[in-house]
GROMACS .gro file of C-alpha atoms in nm:
model
  202
    1UNK     CA    1  17.619   8.972  -9.980
    2UNK     CA    2  17.493   9.320 -10.058
    3UNK     CA    3  17.604   9.512 -10.366
    4UNK     CA    4  17.721   9.864 -10.285
    5UNK     CA    5  17.523  10.024 -10.568
    6UNK     CA    6  17.202   9.829 -10.606
    7UNK     CA    7  17.148   9.700 -10.254
    8UNK     CA    8  17.056   9.364 -10.413
    9UNK     CA    9  17.218   9.052 -10.276
   10UNK     CA   10  17.478   8.916 -10.515
   11UNK     CA   11  17.585   8.554 -10.528
   12UNK     CA   12  17.950   8.482 -10.587
   13UNK     CA   13  18.030   8.175 -10.796
   14UNK     CA   14  18.372   8.029 -10.867
   15UNK     CA   15  18.353   7.862 -11.209
   16UNK     CA   16  18.607   7.596 -11.120
   17UNK     CA   17  18.631   7.257 -10.951
   18UNK     CA   18  18.995   7.318 -10.856
   19UNK     CA   19  19.050   7.267 -10.486
   20UNK     CA   20  19.348   7.507 -10.504
   21UNK     CA   21  19.140   7.797 -10.642
   22UNK     CA   22  18.863   7.716 -10.390
   23UNK     CA   23  19.110   7.740 -10.102
   24UNK     CA   24  19.251   8.067 -10.237
   25UNK     CA   25  18.912   8.238 -10.286
   26UNK     CA   26  18.810   8.119  -9.942
   27UNK     CA   27  19.083   8.340  -9.794
   28UNK     CA   28  18.874   8.650  -9.877
   29UNK     CA   29  18.600   8.546  -9.632
   30UNK     CA   30  18.322   8.593  -9.888
   31UNK     CA   31  18.061   8.317  -9.911
   32UNK     CA   32  18.067   8.157 -10.256
   33UNK     CA   33  17.950   7.855 -10.454
   34UNK     CA   34  18.143   7.651 -10.706
   35UNK     CA   35  18.029   7.532 -11.049
   36UNK     CA   36  18.191   7.312 -11.312
   37UNK     CA   37  18.218   7.526 -11.627
   38UNK     CA   38  18.258   7.234 -11.864
   39UNK     CA   39  18.489   7.421 -12.108
   40UNK     CA   40  18.705   7.248 -12.374
   41UNK     CA   41  19.061   7.347 -12.280
   42UNK     CA   42  19.227   7.247 -12.609
   43UNK     CA   43  19.444   7.530 -12.752
   44UNK     CA   44  19.363   7.688 -13.083
   45UNK     CA   45  19.618   7.694 -13.369
   46UNK     CA   46  19.881   7.969 -13.330
   47UNK     CA   47  19.736   8.069 -12.991
   48UNK     CA   48  19.997   8.201 -12.746
   49UNK     CA   49  20.001   8.071 -12.389
   50UNK     CA   50  19.872   8.405 -12.254
   51UNK     CA   51  19.594   8.412 -12.515
   52UNK     CA   52  19.496   8.056 -12.432
   53UNK     CA   53  19.476   8.125 -12.061
   54UNK     CA   54  19.276   8.446 -12.119
   55UNK     CA   55  19.032   8.279 -12.357
   56UNK     CA   56  18.967   7.990 -12.123
   57UNK     CA   57  18.920   8.214 -11.818
   58UNK     CA   58  18.662   8.417 -12.010
   59UNK     CA   59  18.484   8.104 -12.142
   60UNK     CA   60  18.461   7.966 -11.789
   61UNK     CA   61  18.319   8.287 -11.645
   62UNK     CA   62  18.056   8.306 -11.920
   63UNK     CA   63  17.971   7.935 -11.899
   64UNK     CA   64  17.788   7.993 -11.570
   65UNK     CA   65  17.469   8.169 -11.674
   66UNK     CA   66  17.325   8.342 -11.370
   67UNK     CA   67  17.219   8.707 -11.414
   68UNK     CA   68  17.220   8.767 -11.040
   69UNK     CA   69  17.571   8.629 -10.979
   70UNK     CA   70  17.928   8.750 -10.993
   71UNK     CA   71  18.121   8.466 -11.161
   72UNK     CA   72  18.497   8.416 -11.137
   73UNK     CA   73  18.661   8.215 -11.413
   74UNK     CA   74  19.031   8.138 -11.414
   75UNK     CA   75  19.288   7.932 -11.603
   76UNK     CA   76  19.663   7.885 -11.587
   77UNK     CA   77  19.897   7.788 -11.867
   78UNK     CA   78  20.264   7.711 -11.816
   79UNK     CA   79  20.502   7.772 -12.106
   80UNK     CA   80  20.862   7.701 -12.191
   81UNK     CA   81  21.022   7.902 -12.471
   82UNK     CA   82  20.675   8.004 -12.591
   83UNK     CA   83  20.531   7.652 -12.600
   84UNK     CA   84  20.232   7.578 -12.375
   85UNK     CA   85  20.268   7.289 -12.134
   86UNK     CA   86  19.971   7.087 -12.010
   87UNK     CA   87  19.915   6.928 -11.671
   88UNK     CA   88  20.123   6.611 -11.658
   89UNK     CA   89  19.847   6.381 -11.533
   90UNK     CA   90  20.078   6.092 -11.446
   91UNK     CA   91  20.399   6.027 -11.257
   92UNK     CA   92  20.609   5.946 -11.560
   93UNK     CA   93  20.497   6.259 -11.748
   94UNK     CA   94  20.549   6.475 -11.442
   95UNK     CA   95  20.907   6.353 -11.398
   96UNK     CA   96  20.975   6.412 -11.767
   97UNK     CA   97  20.830   6.762 -11.746
   98UNK     CA   98  21.034   6.854 -11.440
   99UNK     CA   99  21.350   6.717 -11.609
  100UNK     CA  100  21.279   6.947 -11.900
  101UNK     CA  101  21.264   7.245 -11.663
  102UNK     CA  102  21.609   7.190 -11.509
  103UNK     CA  103  21.815   7.510 -11.508
  104UNK     CA  104  21.552   7.690 -11.721
  105UNK     CA  105  21.291   7.959 -11.680
  106UNK     CA  106  20.924   7.860 -11.709
  107UNK     CA  107  20.649   8.119 -11.745
  108UNK     CA  108  20.309   8.078 -11.578
  109UNK     CA  109  20.023   8.276 -11.729
  110UNK     CA  110  19.736   8.294 -11.476
  111UNK     CA  111  19.424   8.451 -11.628
  112UNK     CA  112  19.110   8.566 -11.449
  113UNK     CA  113  18.781   8.688 -11.585
  114UNK     CA  114  18.497   8.817 -11.366
  115UNK     CA  115  18.149   8.838 -11.522
  116UNK     CA  116  17.881   9.033 -11.335
  117UNK     CA  117  17.520   9.133 -11.379
  118UNK     CA  118  17.259   9.059 -11.646
  119UNK     CA  119  17.482   9.218 -11.913
  120UNK     CA  120  17.777   9.004 -11.801
  121UNK     CA  121  18.010   9.299 -11.763
  122UNK     CA  122  18.363   9.162 -11.782
  123UNK     CA  123  18.686   9.240 -11.599
  124UNK     CA  124  18.988   9.050 -11.724
  125UNK     CA  125  19.351   9.012 -11.621
  126UNK     CA  126  19.653   8.792 -11.695
  127UNK     CA  127  19.926   8.763 -11.434
  128UNK     CA  128  20.277   8.654 -11.540
  129UNK     CA  129  20.500   8.463 -11.302
  130UNK     CA  130  20.857   8.361 -11.389
  131UNK     CA  131  21.000   8.051 -11.222
  132UNK     CA  132  21.367   7.953 -11.250
  133UNK     CA  133  21.426   7.586 -11.172
  134UNK     CA  134  21.727   7.432 -10.999
  135UNK     CA  135  21.925   7.153 -11.155
  136UNK     CA  136  21.841   6.841 -10.959
  137UNK     CA  137  21.904   6.471 -11.029
  138UNK     CA  138  21.618   6.265 -11.160
  139UNK     CA  139  21.607   6.070 -10.833
  140UNK     CA  140  21.524   6.392 -10.647
  141UNK     CA  141  21.246   6.479 -10.891
  142UNK     CA  142  21.103   6.129 -10.859
  143UNK     CA  143  21.116   6.151 -10.479
  144UNK     CA  144  20.948   6.493 -10.478
  145UNK     CA  145  20.656   6.364 -10.683
  146UNK     CA  146  20.617   6.060 -10.459
  147UNK     CA  147  20.598   6.291 -10.158
  148UNK     CA  148  20.366   6.541 -10.328
  149UNK     CA  149  20.179   6.400 -10.628
  150UNK     CA  150  20.116   6.724 -10.814
  151UNK     CA  151  19.999   6.556 -11.134
  152UNK     CA  152  19.692   6.783 -11.165
  153UNK     CA  153  19.896   7.106 -11.140
  154UNK     CA  154  20.038   7.314 -11.428
  155UNK     CA  155  20.410   7.245 -11.421
  156UNK     CA  156  20.381   6.933 -11.207
  157UNK     CA  157  20.447   7.092 -10.866
  158UNK     CA  158  20.275   7.270 -10.578
  159UNK     CA  159  20.433   7.606 -10.509
  160UNK     CA  160  20.241   7.633 -10.179
  161UNK     CA  161  20.394   7.307 -10.062
  162UNK     CA  162  20.719   7.113 -10.104
  163UNK     CA  163  20.749   7.233 -10.464
  164UNK     CA  164  20.967   7.522 -10.345
  165UNK     CA  165  21.261   7.281 -10.327
  166UNK     CA  166  21.258   7.276 -10.709
  167UNK     CA  167  21.313   7.650 -10.756
  168UNK     CA  168  21.601   7.892 -10.771
  169UNK     CA  169  21.379   8.199 -10.786
  170UNK     CA  170  21.026   8.322 -10.849
  171UNK     CA  171  20.944   8.660 -10.997
  172UNK     CA  172  20.580   8.770 -10.957
  173UNK     CA  173  20.368   9.069 -10.863
  174UNK     CA  174  20.126   8.842 -10.678
  175UNK     CA  175  20.241   8.533 -10.479
  176UNK     CA  176  19.899   8.369 -10.505
  177UNK     CA  177  19.899   8.372 -10.886
  178UNK     CA  178  20.134   8.072 -10.916
  179UNK     CA  179  19.902   7.868 -10.693
  180UNK     CA  180  19.615   7.940 -10.933
  181UNK     CA  181  19.431   8.268 -10.858
  182UNK     CA  182  19.592   8.617 -10.830
  183UNK     CA  183  19.404   8.739 -10.526
  184UNK     CA  184  19.545   9.095 -10.533
  185UNK     CA  185  19.370   9.162 -10.864
  186UNK     CA  186  19.066   8.951 -10.778
  187UNK     CA  187  19.006   9.147 -10.458
  188UNK     CA  188  19.008   9.481 -10.645
  189UNK     CA  189  18.786   9.344 -10.922
  190UNK     CA  190  18.532   9.205 -10.677
  191UNK     CA  191  18.517   9.538 -10.496
  192UNK     CA  192  18.425   9.697 -10.834
  193UNK     CA  193  18.118   9.470 -10.840
  194UNK     CA  194  18.018   9.562 -10.484
  195UNK     CA  195  18.164   9.255 -10.316
  196UNK     CA  196  18.407   9.380 -10.057
  197UNK     CA  197  18.594   9.133  -9.833
  198UNK     CA  198  18.636   9.405  -9.571
  199UNK     CA  199  18.258   9.452  -9.558
  200UNK     CA  200  18.183   9.081  -9.521
  201UNK     CA  201  18.004   8.978  -9.200
  202UNK     CA  202  18.220   8.830  -8.924
   0.00000   0.00000   0.00000
């Protein structure tokens, strides 16, 4: 990929092992590599969900040390009434988490940080998505998770899949943010670094 300003080929690296973010970035048609950032995701005391997501996205982007690369780091934190919620990790925890969401609004803070060049110039953004959940019986929540085991997803569902049956409404400026990477912002930020999806080879 050629940078618009320098004419030097730039490598694009996604600092994530998430298959969801990989599939989203792949939509732009730009060749990229993936790298495991190895960042401790534990929240700090008194850290808000948005601050946590932003800090982790920045840490992931800076964890990949390649002066010739444009690195995309991202993190998503779900929160209910200001309290961050982790990925459930198991069926029982996922059911309990979805039960907690019934009839309530859950916020999803999806942060992105793009680091570019030897000086690691940063562009940062946090997208906010509001999700209102339906009231469903526990048996329906259990069945959903057996059909779509979203234990590794913030909130315990897959918005791009059957997870839509759980919702009453979604409010967002970018439909891809809830899946894990706000591509509207990412596209504009990548173009600032000289990586333009519209200029990519066929």
